Coordinates of C-alpha atoms and ligand atoms in Angstrom, one line a residue:
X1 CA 5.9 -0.8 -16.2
X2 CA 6.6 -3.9 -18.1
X3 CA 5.1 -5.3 -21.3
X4 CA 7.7 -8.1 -21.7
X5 CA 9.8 -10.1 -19.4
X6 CA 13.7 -10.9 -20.2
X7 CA 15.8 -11.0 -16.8
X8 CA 18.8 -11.8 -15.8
X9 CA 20.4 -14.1 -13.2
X10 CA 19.2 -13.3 -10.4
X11 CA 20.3 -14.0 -6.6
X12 CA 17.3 -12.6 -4.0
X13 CA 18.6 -12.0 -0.1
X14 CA 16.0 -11.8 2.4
X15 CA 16.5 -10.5 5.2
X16 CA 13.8 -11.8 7.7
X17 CA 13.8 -15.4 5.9
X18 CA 11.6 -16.9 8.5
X19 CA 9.4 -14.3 9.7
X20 CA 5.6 -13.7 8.9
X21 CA 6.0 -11.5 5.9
X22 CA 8.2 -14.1 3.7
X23 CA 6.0 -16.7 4.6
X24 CA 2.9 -15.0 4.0
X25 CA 3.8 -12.7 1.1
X26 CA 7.2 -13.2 -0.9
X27 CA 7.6 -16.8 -0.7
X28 CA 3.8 -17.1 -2.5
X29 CA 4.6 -14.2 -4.6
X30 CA 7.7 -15.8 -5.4
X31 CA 6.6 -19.6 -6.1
X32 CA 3.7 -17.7 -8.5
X33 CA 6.3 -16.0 -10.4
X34 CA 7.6 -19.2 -11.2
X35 CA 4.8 -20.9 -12.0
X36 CA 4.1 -18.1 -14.5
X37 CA 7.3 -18.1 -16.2
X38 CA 8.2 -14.9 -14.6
X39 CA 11.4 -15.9 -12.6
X40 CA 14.8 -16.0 -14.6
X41 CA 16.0 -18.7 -15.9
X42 CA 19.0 -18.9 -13.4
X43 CA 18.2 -17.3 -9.6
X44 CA 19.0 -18.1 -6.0
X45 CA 16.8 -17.1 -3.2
X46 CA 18.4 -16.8 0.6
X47 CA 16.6 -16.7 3.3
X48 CA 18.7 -15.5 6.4
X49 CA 17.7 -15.7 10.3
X50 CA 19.2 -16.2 13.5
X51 CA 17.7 -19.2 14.2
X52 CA 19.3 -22.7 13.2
X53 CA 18.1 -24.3 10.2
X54 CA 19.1 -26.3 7.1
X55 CA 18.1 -25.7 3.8
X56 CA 15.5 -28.3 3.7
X57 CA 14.0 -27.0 7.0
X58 CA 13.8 -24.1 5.6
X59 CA 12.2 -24.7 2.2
X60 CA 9.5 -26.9 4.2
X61 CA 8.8 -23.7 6.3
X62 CA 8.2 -22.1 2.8
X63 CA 6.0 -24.3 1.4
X64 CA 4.0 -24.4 4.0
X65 CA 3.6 -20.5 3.7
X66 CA 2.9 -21.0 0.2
X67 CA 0.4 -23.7 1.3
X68 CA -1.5 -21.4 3.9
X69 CA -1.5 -18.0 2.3
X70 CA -0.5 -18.1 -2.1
X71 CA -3.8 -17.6 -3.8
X72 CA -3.2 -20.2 -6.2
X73 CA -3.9 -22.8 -3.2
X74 CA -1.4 -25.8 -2.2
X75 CA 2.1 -26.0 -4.2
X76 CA 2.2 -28.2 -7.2
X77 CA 4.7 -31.3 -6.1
X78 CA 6.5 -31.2 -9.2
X79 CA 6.9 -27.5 -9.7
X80 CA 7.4 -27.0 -6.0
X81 CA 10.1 -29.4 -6.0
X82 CA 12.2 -27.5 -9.4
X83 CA 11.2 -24.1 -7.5
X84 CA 12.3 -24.9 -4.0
X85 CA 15.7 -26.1 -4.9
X86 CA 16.8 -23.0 -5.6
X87 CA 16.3 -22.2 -1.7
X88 CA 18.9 -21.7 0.4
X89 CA 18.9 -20.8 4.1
X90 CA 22.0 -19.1 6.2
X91 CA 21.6 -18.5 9.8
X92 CA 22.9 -15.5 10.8
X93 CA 22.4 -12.3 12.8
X94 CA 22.5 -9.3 11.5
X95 CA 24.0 -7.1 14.2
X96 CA 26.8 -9.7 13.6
X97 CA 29.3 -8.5 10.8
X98 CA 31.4 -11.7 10.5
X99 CA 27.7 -13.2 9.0
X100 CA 27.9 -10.6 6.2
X101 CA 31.4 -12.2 5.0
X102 CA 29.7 -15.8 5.4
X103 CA 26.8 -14.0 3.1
X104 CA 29.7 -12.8 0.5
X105 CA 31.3 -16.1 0.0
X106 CA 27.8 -17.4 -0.6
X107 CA 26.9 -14.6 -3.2
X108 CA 30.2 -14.9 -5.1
X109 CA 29.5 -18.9 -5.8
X110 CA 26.4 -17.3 -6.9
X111 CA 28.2 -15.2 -9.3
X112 CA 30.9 -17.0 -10.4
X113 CA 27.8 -20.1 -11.2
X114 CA 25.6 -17.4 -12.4
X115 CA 27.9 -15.0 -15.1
X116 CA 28.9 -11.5 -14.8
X117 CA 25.1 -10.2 -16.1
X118 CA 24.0 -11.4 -11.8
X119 CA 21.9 -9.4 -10.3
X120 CA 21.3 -9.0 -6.0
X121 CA 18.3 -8.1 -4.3
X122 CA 18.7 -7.8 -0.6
X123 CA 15.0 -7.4 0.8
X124 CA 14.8 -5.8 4.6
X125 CA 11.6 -8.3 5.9
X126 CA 13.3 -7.4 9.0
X127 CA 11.8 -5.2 12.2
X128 CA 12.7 -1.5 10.8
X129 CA 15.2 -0.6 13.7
X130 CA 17.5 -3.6 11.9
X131 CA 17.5 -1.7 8.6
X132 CA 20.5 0.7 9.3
X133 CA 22.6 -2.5 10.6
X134 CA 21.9 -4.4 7.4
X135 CA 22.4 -1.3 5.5
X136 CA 25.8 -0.4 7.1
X137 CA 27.3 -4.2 6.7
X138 CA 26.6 -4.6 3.0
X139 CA 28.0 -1.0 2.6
X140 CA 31.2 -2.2 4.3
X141 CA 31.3 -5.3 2.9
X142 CA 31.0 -4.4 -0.5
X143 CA 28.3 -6.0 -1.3
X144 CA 25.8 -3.8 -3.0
X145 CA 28.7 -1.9 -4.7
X146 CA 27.5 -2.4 -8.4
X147 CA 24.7 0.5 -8.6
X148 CA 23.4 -1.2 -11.6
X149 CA 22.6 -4.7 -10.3
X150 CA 22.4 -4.4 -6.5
X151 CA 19.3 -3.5 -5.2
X152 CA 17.5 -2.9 -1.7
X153 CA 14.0 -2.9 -1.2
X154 CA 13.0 -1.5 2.0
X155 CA 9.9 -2.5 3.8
X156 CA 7.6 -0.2 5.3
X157 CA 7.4 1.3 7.8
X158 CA 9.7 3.6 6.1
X159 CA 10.5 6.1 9.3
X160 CA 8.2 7.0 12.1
X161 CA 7.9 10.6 11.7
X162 CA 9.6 13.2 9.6
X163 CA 12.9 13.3 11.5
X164 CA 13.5 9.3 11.1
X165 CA 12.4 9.3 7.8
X166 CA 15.0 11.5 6.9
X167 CA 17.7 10.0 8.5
X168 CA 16.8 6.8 7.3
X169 CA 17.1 8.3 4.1
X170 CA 20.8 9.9 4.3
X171 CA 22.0 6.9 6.3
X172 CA 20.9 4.7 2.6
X173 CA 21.6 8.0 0.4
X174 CA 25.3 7.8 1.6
X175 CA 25.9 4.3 1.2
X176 CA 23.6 3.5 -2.6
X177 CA 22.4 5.1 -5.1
X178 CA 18.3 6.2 -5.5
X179 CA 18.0 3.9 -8.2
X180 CA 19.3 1.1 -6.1
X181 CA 16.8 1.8 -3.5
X182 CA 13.0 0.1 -3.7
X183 CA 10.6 1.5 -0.9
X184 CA 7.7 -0.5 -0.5
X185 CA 4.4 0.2 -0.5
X186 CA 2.5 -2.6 -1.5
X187 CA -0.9 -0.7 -2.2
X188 CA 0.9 0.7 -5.2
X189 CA 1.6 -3.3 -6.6
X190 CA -2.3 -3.5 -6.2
X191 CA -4.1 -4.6 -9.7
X192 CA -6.9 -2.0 -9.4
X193 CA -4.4 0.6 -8.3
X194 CA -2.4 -0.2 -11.1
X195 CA -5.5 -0.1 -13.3
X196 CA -6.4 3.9 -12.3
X197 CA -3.4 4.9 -14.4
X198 CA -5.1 2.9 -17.0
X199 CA -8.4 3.9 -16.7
X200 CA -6.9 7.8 -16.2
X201 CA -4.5 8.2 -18.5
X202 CA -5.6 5.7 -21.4
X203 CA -9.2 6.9 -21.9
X204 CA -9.7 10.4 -23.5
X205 CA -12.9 10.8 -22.2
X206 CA -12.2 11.5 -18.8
X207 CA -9.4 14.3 -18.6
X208 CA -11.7 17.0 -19.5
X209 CA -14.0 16.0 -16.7
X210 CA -11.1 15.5 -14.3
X211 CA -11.4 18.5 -12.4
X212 CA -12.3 21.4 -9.6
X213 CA -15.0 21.8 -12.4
X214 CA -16.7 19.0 -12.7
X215 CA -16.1 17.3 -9.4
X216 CA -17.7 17.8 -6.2
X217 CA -15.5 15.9 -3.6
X218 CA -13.1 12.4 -3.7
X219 CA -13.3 10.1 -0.6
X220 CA -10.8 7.1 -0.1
X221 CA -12.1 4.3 2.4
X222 CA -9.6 1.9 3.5
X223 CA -12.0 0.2 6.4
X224 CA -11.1 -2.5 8.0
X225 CA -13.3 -5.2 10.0
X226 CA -9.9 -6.8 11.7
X227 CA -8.7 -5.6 14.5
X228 CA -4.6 -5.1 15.9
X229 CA -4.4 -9.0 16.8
X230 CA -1.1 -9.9 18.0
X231 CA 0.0 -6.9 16.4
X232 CA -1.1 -4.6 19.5
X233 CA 2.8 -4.0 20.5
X234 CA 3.7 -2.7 17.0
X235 CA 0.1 -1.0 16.1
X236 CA 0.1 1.1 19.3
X237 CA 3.6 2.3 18.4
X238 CA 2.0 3.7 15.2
X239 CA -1.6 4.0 14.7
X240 CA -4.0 4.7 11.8
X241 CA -2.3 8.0 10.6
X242 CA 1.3 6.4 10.4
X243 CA 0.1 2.6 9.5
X244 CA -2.2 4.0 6.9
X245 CA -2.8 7.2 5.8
X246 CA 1.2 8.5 5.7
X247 CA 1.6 6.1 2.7
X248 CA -1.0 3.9 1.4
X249 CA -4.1 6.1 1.6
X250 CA -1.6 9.2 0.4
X251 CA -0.4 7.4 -2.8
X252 CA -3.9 6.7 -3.9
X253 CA -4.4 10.1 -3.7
X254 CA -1.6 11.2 -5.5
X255 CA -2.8 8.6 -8.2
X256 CA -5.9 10.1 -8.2
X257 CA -5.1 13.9 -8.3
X258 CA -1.7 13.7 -10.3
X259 CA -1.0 15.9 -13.8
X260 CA -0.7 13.5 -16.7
X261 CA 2.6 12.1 -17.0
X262 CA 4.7 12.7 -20.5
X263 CA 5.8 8.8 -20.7
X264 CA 5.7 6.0 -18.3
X265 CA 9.3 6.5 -17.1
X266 CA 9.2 5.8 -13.1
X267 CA 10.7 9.4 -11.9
X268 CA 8.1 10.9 -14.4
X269 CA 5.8 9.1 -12.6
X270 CA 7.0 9.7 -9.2
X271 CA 7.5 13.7 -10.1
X272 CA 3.7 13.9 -11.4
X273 CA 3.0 12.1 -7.5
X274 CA 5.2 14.7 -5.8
X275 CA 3.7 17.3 -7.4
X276 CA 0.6 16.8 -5.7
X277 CA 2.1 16.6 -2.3
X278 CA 4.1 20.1 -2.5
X279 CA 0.2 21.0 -3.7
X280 CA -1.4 20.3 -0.4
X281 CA -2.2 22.7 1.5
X282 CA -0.5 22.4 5.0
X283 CA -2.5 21.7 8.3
X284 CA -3.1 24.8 10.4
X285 CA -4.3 24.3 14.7
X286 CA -7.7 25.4 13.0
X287 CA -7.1 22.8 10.5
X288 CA -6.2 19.7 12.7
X289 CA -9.5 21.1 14.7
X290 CA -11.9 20.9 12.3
X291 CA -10.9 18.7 9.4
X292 CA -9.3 15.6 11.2
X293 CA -11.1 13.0 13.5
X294 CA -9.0 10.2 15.2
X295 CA -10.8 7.4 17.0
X296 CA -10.3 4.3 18.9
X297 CA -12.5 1.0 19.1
X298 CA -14.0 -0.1 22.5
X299 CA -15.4 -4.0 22.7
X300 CA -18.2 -5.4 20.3
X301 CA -19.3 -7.7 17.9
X302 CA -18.1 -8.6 14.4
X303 CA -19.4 -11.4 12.6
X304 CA -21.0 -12.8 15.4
X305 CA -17.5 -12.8 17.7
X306 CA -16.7 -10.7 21.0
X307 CA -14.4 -8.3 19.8
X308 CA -12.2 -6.7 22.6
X309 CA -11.6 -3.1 22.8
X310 CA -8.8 -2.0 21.8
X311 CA -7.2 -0.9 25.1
X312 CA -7.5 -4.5 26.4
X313 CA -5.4 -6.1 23.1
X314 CA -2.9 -8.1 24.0
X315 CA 0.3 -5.5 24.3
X316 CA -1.5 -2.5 24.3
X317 CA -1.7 -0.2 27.5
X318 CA -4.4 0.2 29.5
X319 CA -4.9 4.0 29.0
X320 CA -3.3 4.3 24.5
X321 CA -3.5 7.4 23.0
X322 CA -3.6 5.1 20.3
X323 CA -5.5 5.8 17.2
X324 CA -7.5 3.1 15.4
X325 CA -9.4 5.1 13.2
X326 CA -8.9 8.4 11.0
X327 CA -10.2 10.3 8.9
X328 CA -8.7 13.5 7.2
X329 CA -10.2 16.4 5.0
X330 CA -7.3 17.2 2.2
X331 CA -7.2 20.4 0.0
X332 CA -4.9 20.2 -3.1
X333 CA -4.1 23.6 -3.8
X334 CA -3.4 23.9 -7.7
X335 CA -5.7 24.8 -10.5
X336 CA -7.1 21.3 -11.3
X337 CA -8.3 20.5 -7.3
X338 CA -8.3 23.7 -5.6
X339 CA -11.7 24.0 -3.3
X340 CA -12.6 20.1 -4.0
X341 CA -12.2 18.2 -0.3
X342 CA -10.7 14.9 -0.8
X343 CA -12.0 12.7 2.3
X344 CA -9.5 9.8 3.3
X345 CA -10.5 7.3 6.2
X346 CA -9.2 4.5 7.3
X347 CA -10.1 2.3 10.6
X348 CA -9.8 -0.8 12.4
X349 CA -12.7 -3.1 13.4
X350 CA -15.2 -1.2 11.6
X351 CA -18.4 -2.6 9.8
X352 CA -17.0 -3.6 6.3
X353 CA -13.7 -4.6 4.7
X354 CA -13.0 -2.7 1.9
X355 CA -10.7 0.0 -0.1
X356 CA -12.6 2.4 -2.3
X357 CA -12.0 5.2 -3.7
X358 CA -15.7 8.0 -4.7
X359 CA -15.2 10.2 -7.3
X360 CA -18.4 12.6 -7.0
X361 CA -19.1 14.7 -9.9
X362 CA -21.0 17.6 -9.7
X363 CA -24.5 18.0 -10.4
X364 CA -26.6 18.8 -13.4
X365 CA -26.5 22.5 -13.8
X366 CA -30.6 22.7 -14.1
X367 CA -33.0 20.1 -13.2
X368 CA -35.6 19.3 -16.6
X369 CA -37.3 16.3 -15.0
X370 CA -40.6 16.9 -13.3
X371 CA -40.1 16.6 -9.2
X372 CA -41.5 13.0 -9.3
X373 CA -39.5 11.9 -12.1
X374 CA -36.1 12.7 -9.8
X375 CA -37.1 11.4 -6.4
X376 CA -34.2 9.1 -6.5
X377 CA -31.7 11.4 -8.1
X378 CA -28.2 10.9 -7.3
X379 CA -24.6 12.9 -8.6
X380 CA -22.7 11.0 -10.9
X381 CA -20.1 9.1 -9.5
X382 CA -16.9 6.7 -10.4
X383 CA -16.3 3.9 -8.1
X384 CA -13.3 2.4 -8.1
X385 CA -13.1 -0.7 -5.8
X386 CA -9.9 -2.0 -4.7
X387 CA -11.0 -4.6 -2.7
X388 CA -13.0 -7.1 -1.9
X389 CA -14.6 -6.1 -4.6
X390 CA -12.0 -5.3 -7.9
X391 CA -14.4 -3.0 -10.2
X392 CA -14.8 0.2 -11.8
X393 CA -18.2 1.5 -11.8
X394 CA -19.8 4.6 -13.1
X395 CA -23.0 5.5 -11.7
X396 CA -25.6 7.2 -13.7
X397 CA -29.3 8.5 -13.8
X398 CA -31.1 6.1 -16.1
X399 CA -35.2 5.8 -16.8
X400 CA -36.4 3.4 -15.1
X401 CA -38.8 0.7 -17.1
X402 CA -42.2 1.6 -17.7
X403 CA -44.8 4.2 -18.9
X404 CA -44.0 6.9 -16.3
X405 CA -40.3 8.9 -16.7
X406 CA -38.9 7.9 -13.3
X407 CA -35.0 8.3 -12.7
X408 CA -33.1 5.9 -11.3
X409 CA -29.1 5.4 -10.6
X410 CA -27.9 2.8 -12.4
X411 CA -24.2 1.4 -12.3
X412 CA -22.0 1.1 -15.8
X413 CA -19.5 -1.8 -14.3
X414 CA -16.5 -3.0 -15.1
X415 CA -15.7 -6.0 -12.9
X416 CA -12.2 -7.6 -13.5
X417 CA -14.0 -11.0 -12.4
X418 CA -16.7 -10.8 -15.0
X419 CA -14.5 -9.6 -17.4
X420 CA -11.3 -11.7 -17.4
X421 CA -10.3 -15.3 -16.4
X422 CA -6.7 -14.9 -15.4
X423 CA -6.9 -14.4 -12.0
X424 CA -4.8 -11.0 -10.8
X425 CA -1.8 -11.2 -9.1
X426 CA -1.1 -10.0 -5.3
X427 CA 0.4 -7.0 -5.2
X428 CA 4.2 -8.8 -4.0
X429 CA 4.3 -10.8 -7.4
X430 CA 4.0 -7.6 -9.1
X431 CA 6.5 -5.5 -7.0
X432 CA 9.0 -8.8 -6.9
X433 CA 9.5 -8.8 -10.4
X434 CA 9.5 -5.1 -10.3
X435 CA 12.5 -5.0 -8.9
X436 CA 14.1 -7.6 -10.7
X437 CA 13.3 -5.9 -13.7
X438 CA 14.5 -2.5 -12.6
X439 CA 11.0 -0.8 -12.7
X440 CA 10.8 1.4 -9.7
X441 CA 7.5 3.4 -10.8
X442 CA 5.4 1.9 -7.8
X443 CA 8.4 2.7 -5.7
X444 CA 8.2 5.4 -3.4
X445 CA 11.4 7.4 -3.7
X446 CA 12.9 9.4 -0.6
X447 CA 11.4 13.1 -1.5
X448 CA 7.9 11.1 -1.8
X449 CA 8.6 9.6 1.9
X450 CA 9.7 13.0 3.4
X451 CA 7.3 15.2 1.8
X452 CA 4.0 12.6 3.3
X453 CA 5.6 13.0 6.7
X454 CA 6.2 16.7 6.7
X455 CA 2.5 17.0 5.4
X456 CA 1.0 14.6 8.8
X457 CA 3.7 15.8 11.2
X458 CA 1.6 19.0 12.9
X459 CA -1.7 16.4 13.2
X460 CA 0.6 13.5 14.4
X461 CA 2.1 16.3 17.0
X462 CA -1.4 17.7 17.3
X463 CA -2.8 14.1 18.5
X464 CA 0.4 13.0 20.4
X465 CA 0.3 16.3 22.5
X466 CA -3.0 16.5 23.3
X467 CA -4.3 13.3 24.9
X468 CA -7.9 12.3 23.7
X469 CA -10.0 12.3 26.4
X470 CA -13.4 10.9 24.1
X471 CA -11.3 7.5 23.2
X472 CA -12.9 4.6 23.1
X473 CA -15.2 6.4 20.6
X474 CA -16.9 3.8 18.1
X475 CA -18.3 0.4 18.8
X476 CA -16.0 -2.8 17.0
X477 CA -18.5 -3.3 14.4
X478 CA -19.7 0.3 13.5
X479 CA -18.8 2.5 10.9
X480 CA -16.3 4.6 13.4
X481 CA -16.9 7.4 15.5
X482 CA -20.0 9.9 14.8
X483 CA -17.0 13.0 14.2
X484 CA -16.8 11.2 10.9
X485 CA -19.8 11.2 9.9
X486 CA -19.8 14.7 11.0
X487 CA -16.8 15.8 8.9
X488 CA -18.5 14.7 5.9
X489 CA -21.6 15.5 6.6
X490 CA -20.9 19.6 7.4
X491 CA -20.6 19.6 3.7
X492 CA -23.7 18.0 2.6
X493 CA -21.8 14.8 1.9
X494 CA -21.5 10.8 3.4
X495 CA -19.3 8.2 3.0
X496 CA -20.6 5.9 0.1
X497 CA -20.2 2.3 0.7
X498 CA -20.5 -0.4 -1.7
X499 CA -23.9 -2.9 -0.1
X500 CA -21.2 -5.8 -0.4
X501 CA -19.2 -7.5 1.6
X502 CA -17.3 -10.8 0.0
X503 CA -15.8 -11.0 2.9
Ligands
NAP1 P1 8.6 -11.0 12.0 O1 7.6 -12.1 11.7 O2 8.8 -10.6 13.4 O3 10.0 -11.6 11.3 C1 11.2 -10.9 11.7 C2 12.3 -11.8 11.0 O4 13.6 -11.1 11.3 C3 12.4 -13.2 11.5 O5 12.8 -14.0 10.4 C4 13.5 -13.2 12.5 O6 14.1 -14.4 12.6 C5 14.5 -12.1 11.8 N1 15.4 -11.5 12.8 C6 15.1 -10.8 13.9 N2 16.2 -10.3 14.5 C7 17.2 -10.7 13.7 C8 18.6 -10.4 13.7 N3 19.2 -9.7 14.7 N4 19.4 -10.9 12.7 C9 18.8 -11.6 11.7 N5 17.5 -11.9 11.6 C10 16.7 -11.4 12.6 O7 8.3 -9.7 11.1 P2 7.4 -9.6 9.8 O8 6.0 -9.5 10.1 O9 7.9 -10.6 8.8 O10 7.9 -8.1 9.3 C11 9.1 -7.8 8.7 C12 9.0 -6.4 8.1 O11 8.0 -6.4 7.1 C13 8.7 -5.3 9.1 O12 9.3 -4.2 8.7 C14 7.2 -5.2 8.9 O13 6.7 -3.9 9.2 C15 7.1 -5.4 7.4 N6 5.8 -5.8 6.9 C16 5.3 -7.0 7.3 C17 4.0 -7.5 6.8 C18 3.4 -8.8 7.2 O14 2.4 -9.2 6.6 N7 4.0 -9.5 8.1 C19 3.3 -6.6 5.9 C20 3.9 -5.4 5.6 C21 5.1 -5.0 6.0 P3 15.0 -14.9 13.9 O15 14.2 -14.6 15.1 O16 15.2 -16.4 13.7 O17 16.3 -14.2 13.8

C-alpha cells in the first residue's frame, strides 16, 4: 500500500503484447500512469507476439487500445507521443527458446542504458497453458535471476482446479522466489475494494459491531447483464464457480470477514485473508445439496436485444454442463462469523450489472414504536457498491416528516462521485504500479490460490459428475434461477439490489 511514489528504472515485458487484454487493460493503465506522474522516470515497455510487426505498428495498435477502452478518453498527442516511444515490439513465440536469447540481448541494452538499480516485470497476458513455457525459458535463460528486481505477474486463471493450481505453483516455486511472483486478481486493484480496508480498519466505530453478534447474514452479488460473447470456447471450459467465485467473489469475502491486521505489510495482509479460508467450513454431499444452486441462461431479452441462450453461443456445445450462474451459502467457522451465512452469487445475463456486497445487521432487540409507526421497518444494513455504482451506504430507520412518528429507512451515503473530483483509477493502474513498487498486498499468494480451490473442489466435482438435467434454468434478463431465490429465501432473507442501473 503506497503513500508515496519513488521507482526505479523500469523495463515491463508483456507477454501477450497484442492480444485483447494489453489493449484493453495495461496499455490504458499504463499510458494513465504516465499521465499521472506515476511511471519512472526511465522505463521500457515490450510487447512480444508471434505475429510480425514493427515498433511503430505496434504502438499504433496501442493507442488505439488506449483510444477505445482508457477511461480518460482519446490519448493526448503530445503526451502520447513522449509515452509511446518508450514502446517496443519483438515478435517472437514463446514455445521458441532461441526468442528468449533475442529477449536477453534486448533487456541487457535496457540495463546497461538504464543502471544497475533496473527492474523487470515479465507479465503472462498470455492463454494460461503458455505460462509454464514462459516460465521455464526465463528460468533457463537467466533472466529473472535477480529475486529482488525480477518480477512475474501471472494472470488469472491461476489453475483450473486444485491439482493444476498446485502444479502451476511448484513449477513457478522451483524456478522464483514468492516475493517475485504477482498473481492477479484484479477485483483486489478495485478502488471500493480497496476502500473496505479503509472503511474496516480505519473507523473505530465499526469493529465492535463486526460480528456473529450483531450481524444477521452478508451477501456478495457480482451480476452480470453480458453474456459469454465470443468468449463461449473459454467460458464453457470454466464457468461461474471457476471464472468467479474461486477468486474474485472469495477475496471479497476474505476482505470482509478477515481479523484486523497488526500493520499493513502484504503477507500480514494476506495471512489475515488465509485465515478465513482454513475457517470455512468444508462442503459436505448434504452441503453441495442444499446450499449451492448453479444455473444456465436460455434466450431472452436485455435492453431491448434477442439474447441467445447460452447453449447456442458461438463455441459452446449444444448439450454444456456449463454453469452461468451460482450462488453459494458460506459458513466461516471461528468465533467472529460462526452461524452467520455469507451468500455469494454471481451470473451471466441477468437483470442488472452490478458488484455489491449487504452487510445485514441484526434487529433491534424489542420493538418501542407503535405497529403503525414501523410498517416500513427494515434491519440495518451497510452497502458497499463496487460498481456501477462506487458508494458506501448505511441504511437506517429514520422519522419520517410530519406530525405522526412513522419510520422510514433512510440511506447515510458516501458516494466517491459526490464526494471527490479525481476520478478513480481502474483496477490495472493500481496493480501496475503495484508491482513496480514491490507491493504485493492485493496479490494473491500460492497458499491463498490452493486453499480457494480445495474449498470449491467437492461442488466443482459435485456439478461436473452429476449432469444438470433442469439447465437452461433462468431467462437472459431475469434475476437467475428461482433455487436462488429459494436459497435465500429458506432463511427469511433476499437478495437486496440497489434500484439503479448506470449502466
Ligand atoms: P488474447 O487476446 O487471445 O491474446 C493472446 C496473446 O498471446 C496475443 O498477443 C497472441 O499474439 C499471443 N500469443 C499466442 N500464442 C503465442 C505464442 N506461442 N508465443 C507468443 N505469443 C503468443 O488473450 P487475452 O484476452 O489478451 O488474455 C490473455 C490472458 O489474460 C489470459 O490468461 C486471460 O485469461 C487473461 N485475462 C484477460 C482479460 C481480458 O480482458 N482480455 C481479463 C482478465 C484476464 P500472436 O497470436 O500474434 O502470437
Amino acid at each position: 500500500m503506497k503513500t508515496s511514489i519513488s521507482l526505479s528504472p523500469t523495463i515491463i515485458v508483456i507477454f501477450g503484447g497484442t492480444g485483447d487484454l494489453n489493449l484493453r487493460k495495461l496499455a490504458p493503465a499504463l499510458y494513465n500512469l504516465y499521465s499521472e506522474g506515476y511511471m519512472p522516470e526511465k522505463y521500457a515497455i515490450i510487447g512480444t507476439a508471434r505475429r510480425p510487426l514493427d515498433d511503430d505498428k505496434f504502438r499504433n495498435t496501442l493507442m488505439e487500445g488506449v483510444n477505445s477502452f482508457s477511461r480518460t478518453g482519446k490519448v493526448h498527442k503530445d503526451k502520447w507521443e513522449s509515452f509511446s516511444k518508450n514502446i517496443y515490439y519483438q515478435s517472437s513465440d514463446v514455445k521458441d527458446s532461441a526468442s528468449f536469447d533475442e529477449l536477453r540481448i534486448v533487456i541487457e541494452k535496457f540495463k546497461d542504458e538504464f543502471g544497475p538499480e533496473t527492474q523487470i516485470v515479465y507479465y503472462l497476458a498470455v492463454s494460461p497453458d503458455l505460462f509454464p513455457a514462459i516460465a521455464k525459458r526465463l528460468a533457463k535463460f537467466k533472466l529473472a535471476e535477480n529475486e529482488d528486481n525480477c518480477r512475474i505477474v501471472v494472470e488469472k486463471p491461476f489453475g483450473k482446479d486444485l491439482d493444476t493450481a498446485r502444479e502451476l505453483n511448484e513449477l513457478l516455486k522451483e524456478r522464483f522466489k514468492e516475493k517475485q511472483i504477482y498473481r492477479i486478481d484484479h477485483y483486489l486493484g478495485k478502488e471500493t475494494v480497496q476502500n473496505i480496508m479503509a472503511f474496516r480498519f480505519a473507523n473505530s466505530f465499526l469493529e465492535p459491531l463486526w460480528n456473529r453478534n450483531y450481524i444477521d447474514h452478508v451477501q456478495i452479488s457480482v451480476t452480470e447483464q453480458l453474456g459469454v460473447g465470443d468468449r463461449g470456447g473459454y467460458y464453457d471450459g470454466s464457468g461461474a464457480l471457476r471464472d468467479m467465485i474461486q477468486n474474485h467473489l472469495l477475496q471479497l469475502l476474505c476482505i470482509i470477514g478477515m481479523e484486523t491486521p497488526i500493520n499493513f505489510d502484504a503477507d500480514e495482509i494476506r495471512d489475515k485473508k488465509v485465515d478465513v479460508l482454513k475457517a470455512m467450513r468444508p462442503f459436505s454431499a448434504e452441503d453441495i445439496r442444499f446450499n449451492t444452486v448453479r444455473g444456465q441462461y436460455s434466450k431472452g431479452w436485455i435492453k431491448g436485444t434477442e439474447v441467445p441462450a447460452y447453449r447456442s453461443e458461438k463455441d459452446v456445445p449444444d448439450d454444456s454442463n456449463t454453469e452461468t450462474f451460482a450462488a453459494i451459502k458460506f459458513f466461516v467457522d471461528n468465533w467472529r462469523w460462526k452461524g452467520i451465512p455469507f451468500y455469494v452469487r454471481t451470473g451471466k445475463c441477468l437483470t442488472q450489472s452490478s458488484s455489491l456486497i449487504t452487510i445485514q445487521f441484526k434487529d433491534v432487540p424489542h420493538q418501542v414504536f407503535p405497529g403503525g409507526a414501523a410498517e416500513n421497518w427494515q434491519q440495518n444494513r451497510l452497502i458497499i457498491s463496487i460498481q456501477p455504482e462506487m458508494s458506501i451506504r448505511l441504511q437506517v430507520q429514520g422519522k419520517r416528516p410530519g406530525l405522526d412518528m412513522i419510520l422510514n429507512p433512510v440511506d447515510m451515503v458516501f458516494d466517491y462521485k459526490g464526494t471527490y473530483t479525481t476520478e478513480s483509477p481502474e483496477a490495472y493502474e493500481t496493480l501496475l504500479l503495484d508491482v513496480m513498487t514491490g507491493d504485493q498486498t492485493q496479490f494473491m499468494r500460492a497458499d491463498q490460490v490452493e486453499i480457494a480451490w480445495e474449498l470449491l473442489m467437492p461442488v466443482i466435482n459435485a456439478w461436473e459428475q452429476k449432469k444438470s438435467l433442469s439447465f437452461p434454468n433462468y431467462t437472459a434478463g431475469s434475476v437467475g434461477p428461482e433455487n436462488a431465490e429459494a436459497l435465500i429465501a429458506r432463511d427469511g432473507f433476499h437478495w437486496f439490489t440497489l434500484p439503479l442501473n448506470k449502466d
